[in-house]
PDB file of C-alpha atoms in Angstrom:
ATOM      1  CA  MET A1159    -157.974-105.339 162.391  1.00 47.00           C
ATOM      2  CA  ALA A1160    -159.521-106.209 165.742  1.00 44.00           C
ATOM      3  CA  SER A1161    -163.005-107.675 166.119  1.00 47.00           C
ATOM      4  CA  LYS A1162    -165.773-105.115 165.627  1.00 52.00           C
ATOM      5  CA  GLN A1163    -169.181-104.647 167.231  1.00 51.00           C
ATOM      6  CA  PRO A1164    -172.323-103.983 165.161  1.00 55.00           C
ATOM      7  CA  PHE A1165    -173.429-100.382 165.304  1.00 49.00           C
ATOM      8  CA  THR A1166    -176.758 -99.028 166.483  1.00 50.00           C
ATOM      9  CA  ASP A1167    -178.542 -95.883 165.324  1.00 53.00           C
ATOM     10  CA  SER A1168    -176.857 -93.700 167.944  1.00 59.00           C
ATOM     11  CA  ASP A1169    -174.675 -90.782 166.918  1.00 66.00           C
ATOM     12  CA  THR A1170    -171.898 -92.040 169.165  1.00 70.00           C
ATOM     13  CA  ALA A1171    -171.832 -95.458 167.478  1.00 73.00           C
ATOM     14  CA  ASP A1172    -171.878 -93.878 164.018  1.00 79.00           C
ATOM     15  CA  GLU A1173    -168.944 -91.654 164.970  1.00 80.00           C
ATOM     16  CA  ALA A1174    -166.994 -94.740 166.048  1.00 74.00           C
ATOM     17  CA  VAL A1175    -167.687 -96.335 162.672  1.00 78.00           C
ATOM     18  CA  ARG A1176    -166.576 -93.201 160.830  1.00 80.00           C
ATOM     19  CA  ALA A1177    -163.339 -93.278 162.840  1.00 80.00           C
ATOM     20  CA  THR A1178    -162.488 -96.672 161.308  1.00 83.00           C
ATOM     21  CA  CYS A1179    -162.050 -94.851 157.971  1.00 89.00           C
ATOM     22  CA  ASP A1180    -159.077 -92.983 159.417  1.00 89.00           C
ATOM     23  CA  ASP A1181    -157.727 -96.105 161.130  1.00 92.00           C
ATOM     24  CA  ALA A1182    -157.697 -98.137 157.914  1.00 93.00           C
ATOM     25  CA  SER A1183    -156.316 -95.287 155.797  1.00 95.00           C
ATOM     26  CA  THR A1184    -153.515 -94.612 158.285  1.00 96.00           C
ATOM     27  CA  CYS A1185    -152.557 -98.293 158.343  1.00 96.00           C
ATOM     28  CA  LYS A1186    -152.489 -98.428 154.545  1.00 96.00           C
ATOM     29  CA  ARG A1187    -150.454 -95.221 154.383  1.00 97.00           C
ATOM     30  CA  PHE A1188    -147.851 -96.674 156.737  1.00 97.00           C
ATOM     31  CA  ALA A1189    -147.692-100.037 154.928  1.00 97.00           C
ATOM     32  CA  THR A1190    -147.198 -98.369 151.543  1.00 97.00           C
ATOM     33  CA  SER A1191    -144.483 -96.144 153.024  1.00 96.00           C
ATOM     34  CA  LYS A1192    -142.630 -99.346 153.982  1.00 97.00           C
ATOM     35  CA  GLY A1193    -142.970-100.684 150.426  1.00 98.00           C
ATOM     36  CA  TYR A1194    -145.575-103.442 150.931  1.00 98.00           C
ATOM     37  CA  TRP A1195    -147.427-102.271 147.824  1.00 98.00           C
ATOM     38  CA  THR A1196    -147.532 -99.169 145.652  1.00 97.00           C
ATOM     39  CA  ASP A1197    -150.277 -96.591 146.137  1.00 98.00           C
ATOM     40  CA  LEU A1198    -149.444 -93.235 144.583  1.00 97.00           C
ATOM     41  CA  TYR A1199    -152.616 -91.579 145.870  1.00 98.00           C
ATOM     42  CA  VAL A1200    -153.109 -92.457 149.536  1.00 97.00           C
ATOM     43  CA  GLN A1201    -150.584 -89.721 150.430  1.00 97.00           C
ATOM     44  CA  TYR A1202    -153.070 -87.102 149.203  1.00 97.00           C
ATOM     45  CA  PHE A1203    -155.726 -88.350 151.620  1.00 97.00           C
ATOM     46  CA  VAL A1204    -153.430 -89.139 154.577  1.00 96.00           C
ATOM     47  CA  ARG A1205    -150.553 -86.676 154.756  1.00 90.00           C
ATOM     48  CA  GLN A1206    -148.738 -88.040 157.797  1.00 89.00           C
ATOM     49  CA  ILE A1207    -147.293 -91.565 157.805  1.00 89.00           C
ATOM     50  CA  GLY A1208    -148.101 -91.818 161.486  1.00 81.00           C
ATOM     51  CA  GLU A1209    -146.752 -94.063 164.189  1.00 87.00           C
ATOM     52  CA  ARG A1210    -145.131 -97.376 163.402  1.00 90.00           C
ATOM     53  CA  LYS A1211    -147.449-100.353 162.883  1.00 93.00           C
ATOM     54  CA  ALA A1212    -146.510-103.898 163.861  1.00 93.00           C
ATOM     55  CA  PRO A1213    -145.195-106.070 160.976  1.00 95.00           C
ATOM     56  CA  GLU A1214    -148.109-108.512 161.300  1.00 94.00           C
ATOM     57  CA  ILE A1215    -150.558-105.614 160.829  1.00 94.00           C
ATOM     58  CA  ASN A1216    -148.690-104.494 157.712  1.00 96.00           C
ATOM     59  CA  ARG A1217    -148.669-108.018 156.276  1.00 96.00           C
ATOM     60  CA  GLY A1218    -152.350-108.383 157.096  1.00 95.00           C
ATOM     61  CA  TYR A1219    -153.205-105.235 155.165  1.00 96.00           C
ATOM     62  CA  TYR A1220    -150.943-106.364 152.325  1.00 97.00           C
ATOM     63  CA  GLY A1221    -152.888-109.633 152.033  1.00 96.00           C
ATOM     64  CA  ARG A1222    -156.205-107.820 152.290  1.00 95.00           C
ATOM     65  CA  VAL A1223    -155.370-105.262 149.588  1.00 97.00           C
ATOM     66  CA  ARG A1224    -153.767-107.773 147.221  1.00 97.00           C
ATOM     67  CA  GLY A1225    -156.609-110.279 147.650  1.00 96.00           C
ATOM     68  CA  MET A1226    -159.319-107.683 147.016  1.00 96.00           C
ATOM     69  CA  ASN A1227    -157.427-106.324 143.995  1.00 97.00           C
ATOM     70  CA  LEU A1228    -157.050-109.787 142.460  1.00 96.00           C
ATOM     71  CA  LEU A1229    -160.835-110.294 142.578  1.00 96.00           C
ATOM     72  CA  ILE A1230    -161.570-106.769 141.303  1.00 98.00           C
ATOM     73  CA  ASP A1231    -159.194-107.184 138.373  1.00 98.00           C
ATOM     74  CA  ALA A1232    -160.578-110.660 137.584  1.00 97.00           C
ATOM     75  CA  PHE A1233    -164.128-109.250 137.393  1.00 97.00           C
ATOM     76  CA  LEU A1234    -162.991-106.417 135.120  1.00 98.00           C
ATOM     77  CA  LYS A1235    -161.226-108.932 132.881  1.00 97.00           C
ATOM     78  CA  LYS A1236    -164.308-111.199 132.729  1.00 96.00           C
ATOM     79  CA  THR A1237    -166.519-108.276 131.718  1.00 97.00           C
ATOM     80  CA  GLN A1238    -163.858-106.627 129.531  1.00 97.00           C
ATOM     81  CA  CYS A1239    -164.516-103.502 131.657  1.00 98.00           C
ATOM     82  CA  ASP A1240    -168.078-103.316 130.271  1.00 98.00           C
ATOM     83  CA  CYS A1241    -169.368-103.045 133.829  1.00 98.00           C
ATOM     84  CA  GLN A1242    -169.746-100.778 136.830  1.00 98.00           C
ATOM     85  CA  VAL A1243    -168.270-100.924 140.338  1.00 98.00           C
ATOM     86  CA  VAL A1244    -169.976 -99.811 143.561  1.00 98.00           C
ATOM     87  CA  ASN A1245    -167.742 -99.439 146.620  1.00 98.00           C
ATOM     88  CA  LEU A1246    -169.908 -99.428 149.758  1.00 97.00           C
ATOM     89  CA  GLY A1247    -168.328 -97.663 152.715  1.00 96.00           C
ATOM     90  CA  ALA A1248    -165.460 -96.582 150.465  1.00 97.00           C
ATOM     91  CA  GLY A1249    -163.844 -94.196 152.945  1.00 96.00           C
ATOM     92  CA  LEU A1250    -160.603 -92.798 151.498  1.00 97.00           C
ATOM     93  CA  ASP A1251    -160.088 -95.751 149.164  1.00 97.00           C
ATOM     94  CA  THR A1252    -157.944 -95.123 146.073  1.00 98.00           C
ATOM     95  CA  THR A1253    -159.032 -98.013 143.823  1.00 98.00           C
ATOM     96  CA  PHE A1254    -160.507 -95.750 141.141  1.00 98.00           C
ATOM     97  CA  TRP A1255    -157.158 -93.991 140.649  1.00 98.00           C
ATOM     98  CA  ARG A1256    -155.290 -97.309 140.463  1.00 98.00           C
ATOM     99  CA  LEU A1257    -157.662 -98.612 137.793  1.00 98.00           C
ATOM    100  CA  LYS A1258    -157.313 -95.372 135.823  1.00 98.00           C
ATOM    101  CA  ASP A1259    -153.514 -95.644 135.896  1.00 97.00           C
ATOM    102  CA  GLU A1260    -153.648 -99.295 134.799  1.00 98.00           C
ATOM    103  CA  ASN A1261    -156.179 -98.545 132.049  1.00 97.00           C
ATOM    104  CA  ILE A1262    -158.722-101.060 133.351  1.00 98.00           C
ATOM    105  CA  MET A1263    -161.524 -98.727 134.392  1.00 97.00           C
ATOM    106  CA  PRO A1264    -165.149 -99.875 134.443  1.00 98.00           C
ATOM    107  CA  LYS A1265    -167.727 -97.802 132.630  1.00 98.00           C
ATOM    108  CA  LYS A1266    -168.415 -96.062 135.937  1.00 98.00           C
ATOM    109  CA  PHE A1267    -167.023 -96.312 139.457  1.00 98.00           C
ATOM    110  CA  PHE A1268    -169.386 -95.418 142.313  1.00 98.00           C
ATOM    111  CA  GLU A1269    -168.433 -94.812 145.939  1.00 98.00           C
ATOM    112  CA  VAL A1270    -170.849 -94.549 148.861  1.00 98.00           C
ATOM    113  CA  ASP A1271    -170.147 -93.526 152.446  1.00 97.00           C
ATOM    114  CA  PHE A1272    -171.429 -91.359 155.279  1.00 95.00           C
ATOM    115  CA  PRO A1273    -171.967 -87.761 154.065  1.00 95.00           C
ATOM    116  CA  MET A1274    -169.334 -86.459 156.516  1.00 94.00           C
ATOM    117  CA  ILE A1275    -166.659 -88.753 155.057  1.00 95.00           C
ATOM    118  CA  VAL A1276    -167.741 -87.993 151.500  1.00 96.00           C
ATOM    119  CA  ALA A1277    -167.458 -84.233 152.162  1.00 95.00           C
ATOM    120  CA  ARG A1278    -163.860 -84.746 153.356  1.00 95.00           C
ATOM    121  CA  LYS A1279    -162.971 -86.833 150.317  1.00 97.00           C
ATOM    122  CA  ILE A1280    -164.506 -84.331 147.916  1.00 96.00           C
ATOM    123  CA  HIS A1281    -162.454 -81.566 149.562  1.00 95.00           C
ATOM    124  CA  HIS A1282    -159.257 -83.572 148.968  1.00 96.00           C
ATOM    125  CA  ILE A1283    -160.221 -84.204 145.347  1.00 96.00           C
ATOM    126  CA  LYS A1284    -161.073 -80.546 144.699  1.00 94.00           C
ATOM    127  CA  THR A1285    -157.877 -79.174 146.224  1.00 95.00           C
ATOM    128  CA  LYS A1286    -155.297 -81.706 144.994  1.00 97.00           C
ATOM    129  CA  PRO A1287    -154.658 -81.861 141.234  1.00 96.00           C
ATOM    130  CA  PRO A1288    -153.252 -85.442 141.253  1.00 97.00           C
ATOM    131  CA  LEU A1289    -156.713 -86.551 142.462  1.00 97.00           C
ATOM    132  CA  SER A1290    -158.872 -84.257 140.332  1.00 95.00           C
ATOM    133  CA  LYS A1291    -156.932 -84.544 137.069  1.00 94.00           C
ATOM    134  CA  PRO A1292    -157.879 -88.232 136.404  1.00 95.00           C
ATOM    135  CA  LEU A1293    -161.558 -87.324 136.863  1.00 94.00           C
ATOM    136  CA  ILE A1294    -161.292 -84.417 134.451  1.00 92.00           C
ATOM    137  CA  GLU A1295    -159.374 -86.520 131.915  1.00 92.00           C
ATOM    138  CA  THR A1296    -162.209 -89.056 131.810  1.00 92.00           C
ATOM    139  CA  HIS A1297    -165.024 -86.483 131.743  1.00 91.00           C
ATOM    140  CA  SER A1298    -166.660 -85.175 128.585  1.00 87.00           C
ATOM    141  CA  THR A1299    -167.516 -81.629 129.710  1.00 81.00           C
ATOM    142  CA  ASP A1300    -165.649 -78.780 131.363  1.00 73.00           C
ATOM    143  CA  SER A1301    -167.368 -79.014 134.756  1.00 71.00           C
ATOM    144  CA  LEU A1302    -168.212 -81.791 137.213  1.00 79.00           C
ATOM    145  CA  LEU A1303    -171.559 -82.123 138.975  1.00 78.00           C
ATOM    146  CA  LEU A1304    -170.591 -81.206 142.507  1.00 81.00           C
ATOM    147  CA  ASP A1305    -172.227 -80.363 145.823  1.00 84.00           C
ATOM    148  CA  GLY A1306    -171.257 -80.834 149.450  1.00 79.00           C
ATOM    149  CA  HIS A1307    -172.111 -84.528 149.619  1.00 91.00           C
ATOM    150  CA  SER A1308    -171.791 -85.789 146.056  1.00 95.00           C
ATOM    151  CA  LEU A1309    -169.516 -85.507 143.050  1.00 96.00           C
ATOM    152  CA  ASP A1310    -170.364 -86.930 139.648  1.00 95.00           C
ATOM    153  CA  SER A1311    -168.354 -87.298 136.464  1.00 95.00           C
ATOM    154  CA  ASP A1312    -168.656 -89.595 133.459  1.00 95.00           C
ATOM    155  CA  ARG A1313    -166.546 -92.352 135.023  1.00 96.00           C
ATOM    156  CA  TYR A1314    -166.499 -91.622 138.791  1.00 97.00           C
ATOM    157  CA  CYS A1315    -169.223 -90.783 141.278  1.00 97.00           C
ATOM    158  CA  ILE A1316    -169.096 -90.400 145.061  1.00 98.00           C
ATOM    159  CA  ILE A1317    -172.334 -90.252 147.041  1.00 97.00           C
ATOM    160  CA  GLY A1318    -173.058 -89.398 150.666  1.00 97.00           C
ATOM    161  CA  ALA A1319    -175.635 -91.877 151.949  1.00 97.00           C
ATOM    162  CA  ASP A1320    -176.485 -94.167 154.868  1.00 96.00           C
ATOM    163  CA  LEU A1321    -176.413 -97.817 153.775  1.00 96.00           C
ATOM    164  CA  ARG A1322    -179.152 -98.582 156.309  1.00 95.00           C
ATOM    165  CA  ASP A1323    -181.577 -96.353 154.385  1.00 96.00           C
ATOM    166  CA  LEU A1324    -182.060 -98.419 151.227  1.00 97.00           C
ATOM    167  CA  PRO A1325    -184.792 -96.292 149.568  1.00 97.00           C
ATOM    168  CA  ALA A1326    -182.587 -93.187 149.817  1.00 97.00           C
ATOM    169  CA  LEU A1327    -179.515 -95.123 148.630  1.00 97.00           C
ATOM    170  CA  GLU A1328    -181.360 -96.508 145.612  1.00 97.00           C
ATOM    171  CA  GLU A1329    -182.752 -93.080 144.736  1.00 97.00           C
ATOM    172  CA  LYS A1330    -179.289 -91.491 144.793  1.00 96.00           C
ATOM    173  CA  LEU A1331    -177.714 -94.262 142.719  1.00 97.00           C
ATOM    174  CA  LYS A1332    -180.489 -93.888 140.134  1.00 96.00           C
ATOM    175  CA  LYS A1333    -179.967 -90.112 140.106  1.00 95.00           C
ATOM    176  CA  PHE A1334    -176.377 -90.688 139.047  1.00 95.00           C
ATOM    177  CA  GLN A1335    -177.294 -93.180 136.304  1.00 95.00           C
ATOM    178  CA  ILE A1336    -176.477 -96.550 137.787  1.00 98.00           C
ATOM    179  CA  ASN A1337    -177.549 -99.246 135.303  1.00 98.00           C
ATOM    180  CA  PRO A1338    -178.933-102.436 136.915  1.00 97.00           C
ATOM    181  CA  GLU A1339    -178.630-104.317 133.603  1.00 96.00           C
ATOM    182  CA  LEU A1340    -174.883-103.776 133.436  1.00 98.00           C
ATOM    183  CA  PRO A1341    -172.637-106.344 135.191  1.00 98.00           C
ATOM    184  CA  THR A1342    -171.975-104.765 138.578  1.00 98.00           C
ATOM    185  CA  LEU A1343    -169.283-105.403 141.151  1.00 98.00           C
ATOM    186  CA  PHE A1344    -170.063-104.461 144.759  1.00 98.00           C
ATOM    187  CA  LEU A1345    -167.201-103.989 147.218  1.00 97.00           C
ATOM    188  CA  SER A1346    -167.646-104.045 150.979  1.00 94.00           C
ATOM    189  CA  GLU A1347    -164.478-103.846 153.032  1.00 89.00           C
ATOM    190  CA  CYS A1348    -165.364-104.147 156.743  1.00 83.00           C
ATOM    191  CA  VAL A1349    -168.801-102.516 156.406  1.00 89.00           C
ATOM    192  CA  LEU A1350    -171.529-105.120 156.902  1.00 89.00           C
ATOM    193  CA  VAL A1351    -170.041-106.166 160.238  1.00 85.00           C
ATOM    194  CA  TYR A1352    -170.995-102.760 161.664  1.00 88.00           C
ATOM    195  CA  MET A1353    -174.642-103.207 160.684  1.00 90.00           C
ATOM    196  CA  THR A1354    -177.233-105.311 162.445  1.00 89.00           C
ATOM    197  CA  SER A1355    -177.985-108.657 160.827  1.00 88.00           C
ATOM    198  CA  GLU A1356    -181.353-107.342 159.652  1.00 92.00           C
ATOM    199  CA  GLN A1357    -179.831-104.216 158.103  1.00 93.00           C
ATOM    200  CA  SER A1358    -177.032-106.035 156.294  1.00 92.00           C
ATOM    201  CA  SER A1359    -179.358-108.808 155.093  1.00 91.00           C
ATOM    202  CA  LYS A1360    -181.690-106.220 153.575  1.00 94.00           C
ATOM    203  CA  LEU A1361    -178.750-104.631 151.747  1.00 95.00           C
ATOM    204  CA  VAL A1362    -177.456-107.955 150.424  1.00 94.00           C
ATOM    205  CA  ASN A1363    -180.971-108.979 149.358  1.00 94.00           C
ATOM    206  CA  TRP A1364    -181.509-105.643 147.610  1.00 96.00           C
ATOM    207  CA  VAL A1365    -178.333-106.135 145.565  1.00 96.00           C
ATOM    208  CA  ALA A1366    -179.345-109.693 144.630  1.00 94.00           C
ATOM    209  CA  ASP A1367    -182.875-108.589 143.662  1.00 94.00           C
ATOM    210  CA  THR A1368    -181.827-105.489 141.706  1.00 96.00           C
ATOM    211  CA  PHE A1369    -178.752-106.581 139.741  1.00 97.00           C
ATOM    212  CA  PRO A1370    -179.142-109.797 137.684  1.00 96.00           C
ATOM    213  CA  THR A1371    -175.420-110.024 136.840  1.00 97.00           C
ATOM    214  CA  THR A1372    -173.399-109.070 139.860  1.00 96.00           C
ATOM    215  CA  MET A1373    -170.556-110.004 142.170  1.00 97.00           C
ATOM    216  CA  PHE A1374    -170.268-108.935 145.804  1.00 96.00           C
ATOM    217  CA  ILE A1375    -166.796-108.963 147.378  1.00 96.00           C
ATOM    218  CA  ASN A1376    -166.994-108.776 151.131  1.00 93.00           C
ATOM    219  CA  TYR A1377    -163.995-108.697 153.474  1.00 87.00           C
ATOM    220  CA  GLU A1378    -165.828-110.275 156.393  1.00 73.00           C
ATOM    221  CA  GLN A1379    -168.278-113.138 156.235  1.00 67.00           C
ATOM    222  CA  LYS A1380    -170.021-115.705 154.038  1.00 70.00           C
ATOM    223  CA  GLU A1381    -173.187-116.885 155.778  1.00 71.00           C
ATOM    224  CA  ARG A1382    -175.480-113.939 155.080  1.00 74.00           C
ATOM    225  CA  PHE A1383    -175.252-114.490 151.282  1.00 83.00           C
ATOM    226  CA  LEU A1384    -176.347-118.127 151.289  1.00 72.00           C
ATOM    227  CA  SER A1385    -180.033-117.374 151.896  1.00 75.00           C
ATOM    228  CA  ALA A1386    -180.221-114.115 149.939  1.00 79.00           C
ATOM    229  CA  GLY A1387    -180.682-115.269 146.356  1.00 78.00           C
ATOM    230  CA  TRP A1388    -177.020-115.552 145.309  1.00 90.00           C
ATOM    231  CA  GLU A1389    -176.167-118.418 142.939  1.00 89.00           C
ATOM    232  CA  SER A1390    -172.744-119.171 144.421  1.00 90.00           C
ATOM    233  CA  VAL A1391    -170.753-118.046 147.428  1.00 91.00           C
ATOM    234  CA  ASN A1392    -167.044-118.613 148.052  1.00 92.00           C
ATOM    235  CA  ALA A1393    -164.785-117.656 150.925  1.00 91.00           C
ATOM    236  CA  LEU A1394    -161.107-117.966 151.743  1.00 93.00           C
ATOM    237  CA  ASP A1395    -159.591-117.103 155.088  1.00 93.00           C
ATOM    238  CA  MET A1396    -156.791-114.584 154.796  1.00 94.00           C
ATOM    239  CA  MET A1397    -154.131-117.158 155.647  1.00 94.00           C
ATOM    240  CA  THR A1398    -155.192-119.081 152.534  1.00 95.00           C
ATOM    241  CA  VAL A1399    -155.276-115.885 150.464  1.00 95.00           C
ATOM    242  CA  TYR A1400    -151.791-115.003 151.696  1.00 95.00           C
ATOM    243  CA  SER A1401    -150.550-118.460 150.686  1.00 95.00           C
ATOM    244  CA  VAL A1402    -151.798-118.156 147.086  1.00 94.00           C
ATOM    245  CA  LEU A1403    -150.465-114.654 146.396  1.00 96.00           C
ATOM    246  CA  PRO A1404    -147.515-114.536 143.967  1.00 95.00           C
ATOM    247  CA  ARG A1405    -144.566-116.069 145.835  1.00 96.00           C
ATOM    248  CA  GLU A1406    -142.039-113.624 144.417  1.00 97.00           C
ATOM    249  CA  ASP A1407    -143.957-110.655 145.802  1.00 97.00           C
ATOM    250  CA  VAL A1408    -144.659-112.306 149.166  1.00 96.00           C
ATOM    251  CA  THR A1409    -140.939-113.099 149.518  1.00 96.00           C
ATOM    252  CA  ARG A1410    -140.183-109.453 148.733  1.00 97.00           C
ATOM    253  CA  ILE A1411    -142.505-108.005 151.386  1.00 96.00           C
ATOM    254  CA  GLU A1412    -141.405-110.543 153.997  1.00 95.00           C
ATOM    255  CA  ARG A1413    -137.898-109.109 153.709  1.00 96.00           C
ATOM    256  CA  LEU A1414    -139.138-105.592 154.524  1.00 96.00           C
ATOM    257  CA  GLU A1415    -139.521-106.161 158.270  1.00 94.00           C
ATOM    258  CA  PHE A1416    -138.505-108.865 160.714  1.00 92.00           C
ATOM    259  CA  LEU A1417    -141.503-110.792 162.081  1.00 90.00           C
ATOM    260  CA  ASP A1418    -140.854-112.088 165.576  1.00 83.00           C
ATOM    261  CA  GLU A1419    -144.097-114.022 166.099  1.00 81.00           C
ATOM    262  CA  ARG A1420    -145.271-115.748 162.912  1.00 86.00           C
ATOM    263  CA  GLU A1421    -147.939-117.567 164.948  1.00 90.00           C
ATOM    264  CA  LEU A1422    -149.513-114.190 165.749  1.00 90.00           C
ATOM    265  CA  LEU A1423    -149.728-113.386 162.027  1.00 91.00           C
ATOM    266  CA  GLN A1424    -151.358-116.767 161.364  1.00 92.00           C
ATOM    267  CA  GLN A1425    -153.933-116.187 164.109  1.00 91.00           C
ATOM    268  CA  LEU A1426    -154.679-112.730 162.740  1.00 89.00           C
ATOM    269  CA  LEU A1427    -155.077-113.896 159.125  1.00 92.00           C
ATOM    270  CA  GLN A1428    -157.197-116.909 160.087  1.00 91.00           C
ATOM    271  CA  HIS A1429    -159.624-114.579 161.877  1.00 88.00           C
ATOM    272  CA  TYR A1430    -160.611-112.799 158.639  1.00 89.00           C
ATOM    273  CA  CYS A1431    -161.786-113.912 155.212  1.00 92.00           C
ATOM    274  CA  ILE A1432    -162.551-112.570 151.772  1.00 93.00           C
ATOM    275  CA  CYS A1433    -165.946-113.698 150.551  1.00 93.00           C
ATOM    276  CA  TRP A1434    -167.373-113.297 147.071  1.00 94.00           C
ATOM    277  CA  ALA A1435    -170.917-114.008 145.968  1.00 93.00           C
ATOM    278  CA  VAL A1436    -172.093-114.189 142.351  1.00 93.00           C
ATOM    279  CA  LYS A1437    -175.235-113.894 140.229  1.00 92.00           C
ATOM    280  CA  ASP A1438    -174.480-114.563 136.572  1.00 90.00           C
ATOM    281  CA  LYS A1439    -177.464-114.001 134.286  1.00 87.00           C
ATOM    282  CA  LEU A1440    -175.109-113.214 131.384  1.00 88.00           C
ATOM    283  CA  SER A1441    -173.063-116.407 131.945  1.00 86.00           C
ATOM    284  CA  LEU A1442    -169.782-114.535 132.099  1.00 86.00           C
ATOM    285  CA  GLY A1443    -168.166-117.149 134.311  1.00 85.00           C
ATOM    286  CA  GLU A1444    -166.968-116.691 137.857  1.00 83.00           C
ATOM    287  CA  ALA A1445    -164.006-114.494 138.778  1.00 87.00           C
ATOM    288  CA  SER A1446    -161.779-115.864 141.515  1.00 85.00           C
ATOM    289  CA  ILE A1447    -158.424-115.451 143.205  1.00 84.00           C
TER     290      ILE A1447
END
């Protein structure tokens, strides 16, 4: 959860960005192994628990995951699941499987990431029945649309694409039947920070221009949304998010490991924020933590 540098177009920089997928997934795997939250599916993407992570890192990921999930679930409740979700830079994220288990799936869940990462995720899905079975159960035909860098079913779609190439991204999303008129939730967990300001602004503007009823949850920053056509923008630093999570659960996870330096945790959480921006043509009302 250290500070990141924006990437350039170089292969070396892109490889460094792709490596953050493994870093985040490994941290989440370790935190769930300690009992911070339940994720039944991360084990199929990250087999080894890996080396021990510091308690403040585990609590930071706990706050990040719980905060993002609260906003996701609030949007699904507002729309009564008559919506779609687009996870940008999804990596090995398991949100789709959680929503399936909790019976709060959107009409369709899209994931986008570098083709190399998507190919790895598709391999895991194809070879591990606990991952593939939920896709098959929510699909209307016997076979899924599948190639090396995309997988499409009725309720889940994963696409290999570069977020800096908006025409190609839009073309692929259209190919897999994204519906701009449907309320749409965009997720971006530590993605925009790796793009140049121009690249990320173009992406944020494209979302605002294309989807009249939409929410964009961004685990990073607030400023870029204010001048991009969004009707409202909110942000909470992670220390504030941590303080408003259910006390009973926070008390539970704080008993899991001794924290020697609480000030270090506070500094870490204050460095990050969850931001959500909204356009609400259908007047659904704003989802919030």
